[in-house]
Amino acid sequence: MTEFSKRPASPAKADRPGSSTKRTGTIVAAFGRHYEVKLADGSLATGFPLGKKSPFACGDEVELTADGQITGHVKRRSLLYRSDAYRQKLIAANVTQLILVVATDPSFSDLLLTRALVAAEHEGIRAFIALNKCDLLTALPAARALLAPFAKLGYEIIELSAIQDAAPLRALLSGQTSIFVGQSGMGKSTLTNALVPGAAAATRELSVALDSGKHTTTHARLYDVAFPNQAHGALIDSPGLQEFGLNHMTQEEIGQGFVEFRPYLNTCRFRDCRHLAEPDCAIKAASDSGAIHPRRLEHYRQLMREVARDS
Ligand SMILES: Nc1nc2c(ncn2[C@@H]2O[C@H](COP(=O)(O)OP(=O)(O)OP(=O)(O)O)[C@@H](O)[C@H]2O)c(=O)[nH]1
Ligand SMILES: [Mg+2]
Ligand SMILES: [Zn+2]
């Protein structure tokens, strides 16, 4: 995947937009060193980046030459990416909403959920949670309990079963460019197949997937979604995530990414309070009083430790 030392810089804008040899299209699949581009006329073309780096992502609207060289991308409405101390990985461009897919079974990491929500808040992308595999009833109460702190924050939670009926998601896809994000085996591709006739996204038995150590979906892919009597949309199925590093964010930005912290952020005794162990910390007080869920404060402190270690 793409590697950068800093926030990915926008490649140069295409120079001659009127040139007759240039074509425009949307990247519908990103394979690292080449891209599948859906052209304006609906046909598919292969696109290549200029230098060694691959600064484009699934969802990017690009311009390319007749021989497939991508010369630039249109200004992005959003860019979703994650980063550890050394590199950044683009997830998708131009998405308008993030659908975090979790499942009743296997269980999921609520910390990963917080990470993705902080990234979405930072980019100004609407986010909600799809709790999949609700047909597995014995595991349902535990999953609901793990999601309770997020529900309390106002994040919408859609309960459904991809193998029974994915319809609860339909109306939410209308007019949006959505992306499924989540750990491997949560059912993102199964949901995609249920919502997009003909998508044929590969899905796999979890035991098989875990044994091979590989995620079933290996790259992001964008599909058109169309349902009767509702505006068209686009849906990106993405590979399972184990990590969602936020090293591109400052400590302050991470605090802002916790929506429930916002009312308290400027009321600590110290103006530069990092809400770790400082005296008279309003965030800590809000956690003690129950206004902030202690689990979310734990998540925040975990993220702060990571950013502090790497900066
Ligand atoms: N019981 C049940 N099983 C489901 C449901 N949705 C998906 N599965 C199963 O869960 C397994 C994993 O589903 P996938 O769709 O491949 O999961 P994924 O999130 O795309 O996984 P990656 O591509 O590795 O990230 C498959 O065996 C699916 O059949 C559901 O609603 N109920
Ligand atoms: Mg998949
Ligand atoms: Zn504080």
Tab-separated table of N, CA, C and O in Angstrom, residues 170-257:
chain	number	residue	atom	x	y	z
A	170	ARG	N	-30.524	-0.016	3.471
A	170	ARG	CA	-30.798	0.562	2.139
A	170	ARG	C	-31.004	2.061	2.137
A	170	ARG	O	-30.324	2.798	1.428
A	171	ALA	N	-31.946	2.507	2.953
A	171	ALA	CA	-32.299	3.927	2.933
A	171	ALA	C	-31.100	4.785	3.317
A	171	ALA	O	-30.948	5.909	2.838
A	172	LEU	N	-30.222	4.236	4.159
A	172	LEU	CA	-29.074	5.008	4.631
A	172	LEU	C	-28.003	5.174	3.556
A	172	LEU	O	-27.122	6.023	3.664
A	173	LEU	N	-28.063	4.337	2.515
A	173	LEU	CA	-27.062	4.435	1.444
A	173	LEU	C	-27.464	5.453	0.378
A	173	LEU	O	-26.636	5.887	-0.419
A	174	SER	N	-28.721	5.830	0.398
A	174	SER	CA	-29.264	6.705	-0.638
A	174	SER	C	-28.520	8.041	-0.708
A	174	SER	O	-28.391	8.741	0.292
A	175	GLY	N	-28.021	8.355	-1.895
A	175	GLY	CA	-27.380	9.654	-2.114
A	175	GLY	C	-26.035	9.837	-1.437
A	175	GLY	O	-25.475	10.929	-1.467
A	176	GLN	N	-25.498	8.783	-0.827
A	176	GLN	CA	-24.237	8.894	-0.092
A	176	GLN	C	-23.144	8.075	-0.762
A	176	GLN	O	-23.431	7.138	-1.510
A	177	THR	N	-21.885	8.434	-0.485
A	177	THR	CA	-20.782	7.536	-0.789
A	177	THR	C	-20.343	6.944	0.543
A	177	THR	O	-19.795	7.644	1.389
A	178	SER	N	-20.667	5.675	0.734
A	178	SER	CA	-20.455	5.032	2.029
A	178	SER	C	-19.292	4.058	1.947
A	178	SER	O	-18.988	3.530	0.888
A	179	ILE	N	-18.692	3.805	3.086
A	179	ILE	CA	-17.649	2.769	3.134
A	179	ILE	C	-17.891	1.860	4.328
A	179	ILE	O	-18.218	2.334	5.421
A	180	PHE	N	-17.758	0.557	4.102
A	180	PHE	CA	-17.787	-0.414	5.191
A	180	PHE	C	-16.375	-0.545	5.746
A	180	PHE	O	-15.432	-0.841	5.005
A	181	VAL	N	-16.238	-0.315	7.029
A	181	VAL	CA	-14.940	-0.445	7.695
A	181	VAL	C	-15.122	-1.336	8.907
A	181	VAL	O	-16.120	-1.228	9.624
A	182	GLY	N	-14.167	-2.228	9.142
A	182	GLY	CA	-14.250	-3.072	10.333
A	182	GLY	C	-13.232	-4.193	10.293
A	182	GLY	O	-12.495	-4.346	9.316
A	183	GLN	N	-13.228	-4.964	11.341
A	183	GLN	CA	-12.295	-6.079	11.433
A	183	GLN	C	-12.677	-7.173	10.441
A	183	GLN	O	-13.796	-7.227	9.944
A	184	SER	N	-11.745	-8.054	10.198
A	184	SER	CA	-11.984	-9.174	9.289
A	184	SER	C	-13.070	-10.093	9.865
A	184	SER	O	-13.138	-10.287	11.078
A	185	GLY	N	-13.905	-10.613	9.008
A	185	GLY	CA	-14.893	-11.599	9.435
A	185	GLY	C	-16.183	-11.017	9.994
A	185	GLY	O	-17.061	-11.760	10.437
A	186	MET	N	-16.321	-9.692	9.981
A	186	MET	CA	-17.541	-9.066	10.527
A	186	MET	C	-18.708	-9.161	9.550
A	186	MET	O	-19.866	-8.988	9.924
A	187	GLY	N	-18.387	-9.396	8.262
A	187	GLY	CA	-19.447	-9.562	7.270
A	187	GLY	C	-19.608	-8.399	6.307
A	187	GLY	O	-20.670	-8.239	5.689
A	188	LYS	N	-18.559	-7.601	6.120
A	188	LYS	CA	-18.635	-6.444	5.220
A	188	LYS	C	-18.939	-6.869	3.781
A	188	LYS	O	-19.790	-6.280	3.115
A	189	SER	N	-18.235	-7.912	3.326
A	189	SER	CA	-18.456	-8.340	1.938
A	189	SER	C	-19.792	-9.055	1.782
A	189	SER	O	-20.438	-8.946	0.743
A	190	THR	N	-20.216	-9.771	2.828
A	190	THR	CA	-21.526	-10.428	2.772
A	190	THR	C	-22.622	-9.368	2.679
A	190	THR	O	-23.580	-9.509	1.912
A	191	LEU	N	-22.473	-8.291	3.432
A	191	LEU	CA	-23.434	-7.178	3.350
A	191	LEU	C	-23.394	-6.538	1.972
A	191	LEU	O	-24.431	-6.219	1.390
A	192	THR	N	-22.177	-6.346	1.450
A	192	THR	CA	-22.033	-5.741	0.118
A	192	THR	C	-22.777	-6.573	-0.915
A	192	THR	O	-23.535	-6.045	-1.738
A	193	ASN	N	-22.579	-7.880	-0.871
A	193	ASN	CA	-23.255	-8.758	-1.827
A	193	ASN	C	-24.773	-8.699	-1.678
A	193	ASN	O	-25.508	-8.804	-2.659
A	194	ALA	N	-25.227	-8.538	-0.443
A	194	ALA	CA	-26.674	-8.475	-0.220
A	194	ALA	C	-27.265	-7.166	-0.735
A	194	ALA	O	-28.431	-7.109	-1.102
A	195	LEU	N	-26.456	-6.117	-0.776
A	195	LEU	CA	-26.956	-4.796	-1.163
A	195	LEU	C	-26.700	-4.459	-2.627
A	195	LEU	O	-27.382	-3.615	-3.204
A	196	VAL	N	-25.693	-5.103	-3.208
A	196	VAL	CA	-25.320	-4.797	-4.596
A	196	VAL	C	-25.456	-6.055	-5.435
A	196	VAL	O	-24.585	-6.923	-5.389
A	197	PRO	N	-26.533	-6.165	-6.191
A	197	PRO	CA	-26.690	-7.359	-7.029
A	197	PRO	C	-25.522	-7.459	-8.005
A	197	PRO	O	-25.133	-6.470	-8.616
A	198	GLY	N	-24.929	-8.634	-8.083
A	198	GLY	CA	-23.824	-8.814	-9.023
A	198	GLY	C	-22.477	-8.390	-8.488
A	198	GLY	O	-21.476	-8.439	-9.201
A	199	ALA	N	-22.393	-7.952	-7.232
A	199	ALA	CA	-21.100	-7.516	-6.695
A	199	ALA	C	-20.120	-8.674	-6.636
A	199	ALA	O	-18.938	-8.525	-6.932
A	200	ALA	N	-20.607	-9.849	-6.222
A	200	ALA	CA	-19.763	-11.048	-6.155
A	200	ALA	C	-18.476	-10.819	-5.385
A	200	ALA	O	-17.405	-11.296	-5.772
A	201	ALA	N	-18.553	-10.071	-4.298
A	201	ALA	CA	-17.375	-9.884	-3.455
A	201	ALA	C	-17.082	-11.191	-2.732
A	201	ALA	O	-17.993	-11.864	-2.258
A	202	ALA	N	-15.810	-11.551	-2.665
A	202	ALA	CA	-15.442	-12.808	-2.020
A	202	ALA	C	-15.712	-12.743	-0.526
A	202	ALA	O	-15.432	-11.752	0.125
A	203	THR	N	-16.291	-13.815	0.008
A	203	THR	CA	-16.487	-13.917	1.455
A	203	THR	C	-15.913	-15.269	1.865
A	203	THR	O	-15.729	-16.153	1.040
A	204	ARG	N	-15.648	-15.425	3.123
A	204	ARG	CA	-15.012	-16.672	3.512
A	204	ARG	C	-15.386	-17.079	4.925
A	204	ARG	O	-15.558	-16.243	5.797
A	205	GLU	N	-15.506	-18.389	5.116
A	205	GLU	CA	-15.683	-18.940	6.454
A	205	GLU	C	-14.599	-18.387	7.358
A	205	GLU	O	-13.426	-18.375	6.990
A	206	LEU	N	-14.985	-17.953	8.526
A	206	LEU	CA	-14.026	-17.330	9.414
A	206	LEU	C	-12.870	-18.254	9.764
A	206	LEU	O	-11.713	-17.851	9.777
A	207	SER	N	-13.158	-19.527	10.066
A	207	SER	CA	-12.097	-20.439	10.478
A	207	SER	C	-11.053	-20.547	9.371
A	207	SER	O	-9.851	-20.545	9.621
A	208	VAL	N	-11.517	-20.597	8.136
A	208	VAL	CA	-10.598	-20.704	7.002
A	208	VAL	C	-9.767	-19.429	6.912
A	208	VAL	O	-8.546	-19.460	6.762
A	209	ALA	N	-10.443	-18.302	7.066
A	209	ALA	CA	-9.747	-17.018	6.962
A	209	ALA	C	-8.692	-16.895	8.057
A	209	ALA	O	-7.572	-16.464	7.812
A	210	LEU	N	-9.045	-17.286	9.273
A	210	LEU	CA	-8.101	-17.141	10.381
A	210	LEU	C	-6.924	-18.085	10.215
A	210	LEU	O	-5.786	-17.730	10.496
A	211	ASP	N	-7.185	-19.302	9.741
A	211	ASP	CA	-6.105	-20.257	9.548
A	211	ASP	C	-5.097	-19.750	8.532
A	211	ASP	O	-3.898	-19.925	8.689
A	212	SER	N	-5.576	-19.132	7.489
A	212	SER	CA	-4.670	-18.671	6.441
A	212	SER	C	-3.970	-17.389	6.865
A	212	SER	O	-2.980	-16.991	6.273
A	213	GLY	N	-4.480	-16.723	7.922
A	213	GLY	CA	-3.870	-15.481	8.398
A	213	GLY	C	-4.120	-14.320	7.461
A	213	GLY	O	-3.521	-13.271	7.606
A	214	LYS	N	-4.992	-14.507	6.490
A	214	LYS	CA	-5.233	-13.432	5.525
A	214	LYS	C	-6.664	-12.951	5.595
A	214	LYS	O	-7.563	-13.717	5.923
A	215	HIS	N	-6.855	-11.706	5.236
A	215	HIS	CA	-8.214	-11.192	5.139
A	215	HIS	C	-8.780	-11.598	3.790
A	215	HIS	O	-8.061	-11.680	2.803
A	216	THR	N	-10.066	-11.843	3.768
A	216	THR	CA	-10.679	-12.296	2.532
A	216	THR	C	-10.656	-11.189	1.481
A	216	THR	O	-10.298	-11.405	0.333
A	217	THR	N	-11.055	-10.000	1.880
A	217	THR	CA	-11.022	-8.866	0.964
A	217	THR	C	-9.625	-8.256	1.021
A	217	THR	O	-9.126	-7.962	2.100
A	218	THR	N	-8.985	-8.115	-0.145
A	218	THR	CA	-7.594	-7.665	-0.142
A	218	THR	C	-7.421	-6.208	-0.568
A	218	THR	O	-6.369	-5.633	-0.370
A	219	HIS	N	-8.444	-5.629	-1.175
A	219	HIS	CA	-8.342	-4.232	-1.554
A	219	HIS	C	-9.741	-3.626	-1.568
A	219	HIS	O	-10.734	-4.340	-1.700
A	220	ALA	N	-9.781	-2.312	-1.445
A	220	ALA	CA	-11.077	-1.635	-1.429
A	220	ALA	C	-11.682	-1.637	-2.826
A	220	ALA	O	-10.970	-1.550	-3.823
A	221	ARG	N	-12.996	-1.760	-2.889
A	221	ARG	CA	-13.680	-1.683	-4.183
A	221	ARG	C	-14.976	-0.899	-4.042
A	221	ARG	O	-15.708	-1.073	-3.079
A	222	LEU	N	-15.199	-0.038	-5.010
A	222	LEU	CA	-16.393	0.816	-5.007
A	222	LEU	C	-17.462	0.253	-5.928
A	222	LEU	O	-17.166	-0.128	-7.059
A	223	TYR	N	-18.678	0.202	-5.432
A	223	TYR	CA	-19.827	-0.277	-6.212
A	223	TYR	C	-20.882	0.819	-6.277
A	223	TYR	O	-21.030	1.603	-5.335
A	224	ASP	N	-21.620	0.828	-7.373
A	224	ASP	CA	-22.793	1.703	-7.435
A	224	ASP	C	-23.929	1.031	-6.700
A	224	ASP	O	-24.084	-0.179	-6.783
A	225	VAL	N	-24.724	1.801	-5.966
A	225	VAL	CA	-25.914	1.213	-5.344
A	225	VAL	C	-27.149	1.937	-5.844
A	225	VAL	O	-27.182	3.167	-5.926
A	226	ALA	N	-28.130	1.154	-6.206
A	226	ALA	CA	-29.368	1.729	-6.737
A	226	ALA	C	-30.539	0.904	-6.234
A	226	ALA	O	-30.562	-0.314	-6.390
A	227	PHE	N	-31.474	1.558	-5.591
A	227	PHE	CA	-32.701	0.904	-5.152
A	227	PHE	C	-33.874	1.674	-5.727
A	227	PHE	O	-33.764	2.882	-5.945
A	228	PRO	N	-34.989	0.985	-5.947
A	228	PRO	CA	-36.144	1.674	-6.518
A	228	PRO	C	-36.563	2.853	-5.649
A	228	PRO	O	-36.514	2.775	-4.418
A	229	ASN	N	-36.939	3.919	-6.287
A	229	ASN	CA	-37.475	5.104	-5.603
A	229	ASN	C	-36.523	5.743	-4.598
A	229	ASN	O	-36.953	6.350	-3.634
A	230	GLN	N	-35.240	5.573	-4.793
A	230	GLN	CA	-34.330	6.346	-3.938
A	230	GLN	C	-33.092	6.740	-4.726
A	230	GLN	O	-32.727	6.099	-5.708
A	231	ALA	N	-32.461	7.839	-4.276
A	231	ALA	CA	-31.304	8.361	-4.999
A	231	ALA	C	-30.184	7.326	-5.019
A	231	ALA	O	-29.999	6.583	-4.055
A	232	HIS	N	-29.459	7.293	-6.123
A	232	HIS	CA	-28.332	6.376	-6.232
A	232	HIS	C	-27.270	6.734	-5.206
A	232	HIS	O	-27.220	7.833	-4.692
A	233	GLY	N	-26.401	5.788	-4.930
A	233	GLY	CA	-25.277	6.049	-4.042
A	233	GLY	C	-24.104	5.193	-4.466
A	233	GLY	O	-24.165	4.513	-5.499
A	234	ALA	N	-23.043	5.241	-3.689
A	234	ALA	CA	-21.895	4.382	-3.931
A	234	ALA	C	-21.501	3.743	-2.614
A	234	ALA	O	-21.718	4.327	-1.547
A	235	LEU	N	-20.959	2.538	-2.712
A	235	LEU	CA	-20.587	1.795	-1.510
A	235	LEU	C	-19.206	1.186	-1.718
A	235	LEU	O	-18.959	0.552	-2.736
A	236	ILE	N	-18.321	1.406	-0.754
A	236	ILE	CA	-16.973	0.835	-0.840
A	236	ILE	C	-16.843	-0.283	0.195
A	236	ILE	O	-17.093	-0.077	1.383
A	237	ASP	N	-16.482	-1.462	-0.285
A	237	ASP	CA	-16.166	-2.588	0.603
A	237	ASP	C	-14.654	-2.550	0.798
A	237	ASP	O	-13.907	-2.406	-0.171
A	238	SER	N	-14.193	-2.631	2.034
A	238	SER	CA	-12.754	-2.495	2.267
A	238	SER	C	-12.208	-3.701	3.024
A	238	SER	O	-12.970	-4.446	3.651
A	239	PRO	N	-10.897	-3.919	2.956
A	239	PRO	CA	-10.310	-5.075	3.640
A	239	PRO	C	-10.415	-4.936	5.162
A	239	PRO	O	-10.421	-3.827	5.684
A	240	GLY	N	-10.484	-6.039	5.866
A	240	GLY	CA	-10.567	-6.014	7.327
A	240	GLY	C	-9.374	-5.299	7.945
A	240	GLY	O	-8.252	-5.393	7.468
A	241	LEU	N	-9.658	-4.564	9.007
A	241	LEU	CA	-8.616	-3.791	9.695
A	241	LEU	C	-8.289	-4.444	11.028
A	241	LEU	O	-9.186	-4.845	11.761
A	242	GLN	N	-7.012	-4.512	11.355
A	242	GLN	CA	-6.642	-4.909	12.710
A	242	GLN	C	-6.173	-3.700	13.482
A	242	GLN	O	-6.300	-3.614	14.697
A	243	GLU	N	-5.572	-2.762	12.745
A	243	GLU	CA	-5.025	-1.565	13.359
A	243	GLU	C	-5.700	-0.352	12.756
A	243	GLU	O	-6.110	-0.380	11.606
A	244	PHE	N	-5.808	0.701	13.535
A	244	PHE	CA	-6.276	1.963	12.984
A	244	PHE	C	-5.496	3.057	13.700
A	244	PHE	O	-6.003	3.723	14.590
A	245	GLY	N	-4.228	3.197	13.297
A	245	GLY	CA	-3.341	4.167	13.949
A	245	GLY	C	-3.738	5.587	13.607
A	245	GLY	O	-4.163	5.877	12.493
A	246	LEU	N	-3.607	6.470	14.582
A	246	LEU	CA	-4.013	7.874	14.392
A	246	LEU	C	-2.823	8.806	14.573
A	246	LEU	O	-2.956	9.920	15.080
A	247	ASN	N	-1.662	8.344	14.139
A	247	ASN	CA	-0.466	9.143	14.369
A	247	ASN	C	-0.407	10.424	13.569
A	247	ASN	O	0.444	11.261	13.817
A	248	HIS	N	-1.311	10.582	12.623
A	248	HIS	CA	-1.344	11.832	11.868
A	248	HIS	C	-2.101	12.913	12.638
A	248	HIS	O	-2.143	14.046	12.208
A	249	MET	N	-2.676	12.549	13.786
A	249	MET	CA	-3.447	13.538	14.541
A	249	MET	C	-2.648	14.024	15.746
A	249	MET	O	-1.885	13.275	16.341
A	250	THR	N	-2.848	15.294	16.109
A	250	THR	CA	-2.198	15.817	17.305
A	250	THR	C	-2.995	15.375	18.531
A	250	THR	O	-4.144	14.935	18.424
A	251	GLN	N	-2.392	15.540	19.702
A	251	GLN	CA	-3.079	15.161	20.935
A	251	GLN	C	-4.373	15.952	21.086
A	251	GLN	O	-5.396	15.421	21.509
A	252	GLU	N	-4.303	17.229	20.723
A	252	GLU	CA	-5.491	18.068	20.845
A	252	GLU	C	-6.608	17.583	19.909
A	252	GLU	O	-7.780	17.539	20.282
A	253	GLU	N	-6.211	17.226	18.697
A	253	GLU	CA	-7.205	16.746	17.728
A	253	GLU	C	-7.845	15.442	18.203
A	253	GLU	O	-9.031	15.203	17.973
A	254	ILE	N	-7.058	14.609	18.855
A	254	ILE	CA	-7.613	13.353	19.374
A	254	ILE	C	-8.673	13.662	20.438
A	254	ILE	O	-9.769	13.101	20.429
A	255	GLY	N	-8.368	14.620	21.315
A	255	GLY	CA	-9.357	15.028	22.325
A	255	GLY	C	-10.652	15.511	21.679
A	255	GLY	O	-11.753	15.157	22.096
A	256	GLN	N	-10.509	16.300	20.605
A	256	GLN	CA	-11.683	16.819	19.890
A	256	GLN	C	-12.480	15.703	19.225
A	256	GLN	O	-13.672	15.839	18.991
A	257	GLY	N	-11.783	14.608	18.880
A	257	GLY	CA	-12.436	13.483	18.204
A	257	GLY	C	-13.365	12.702	19.122
A	257	GLY	O	-14.154	11.889	18.649
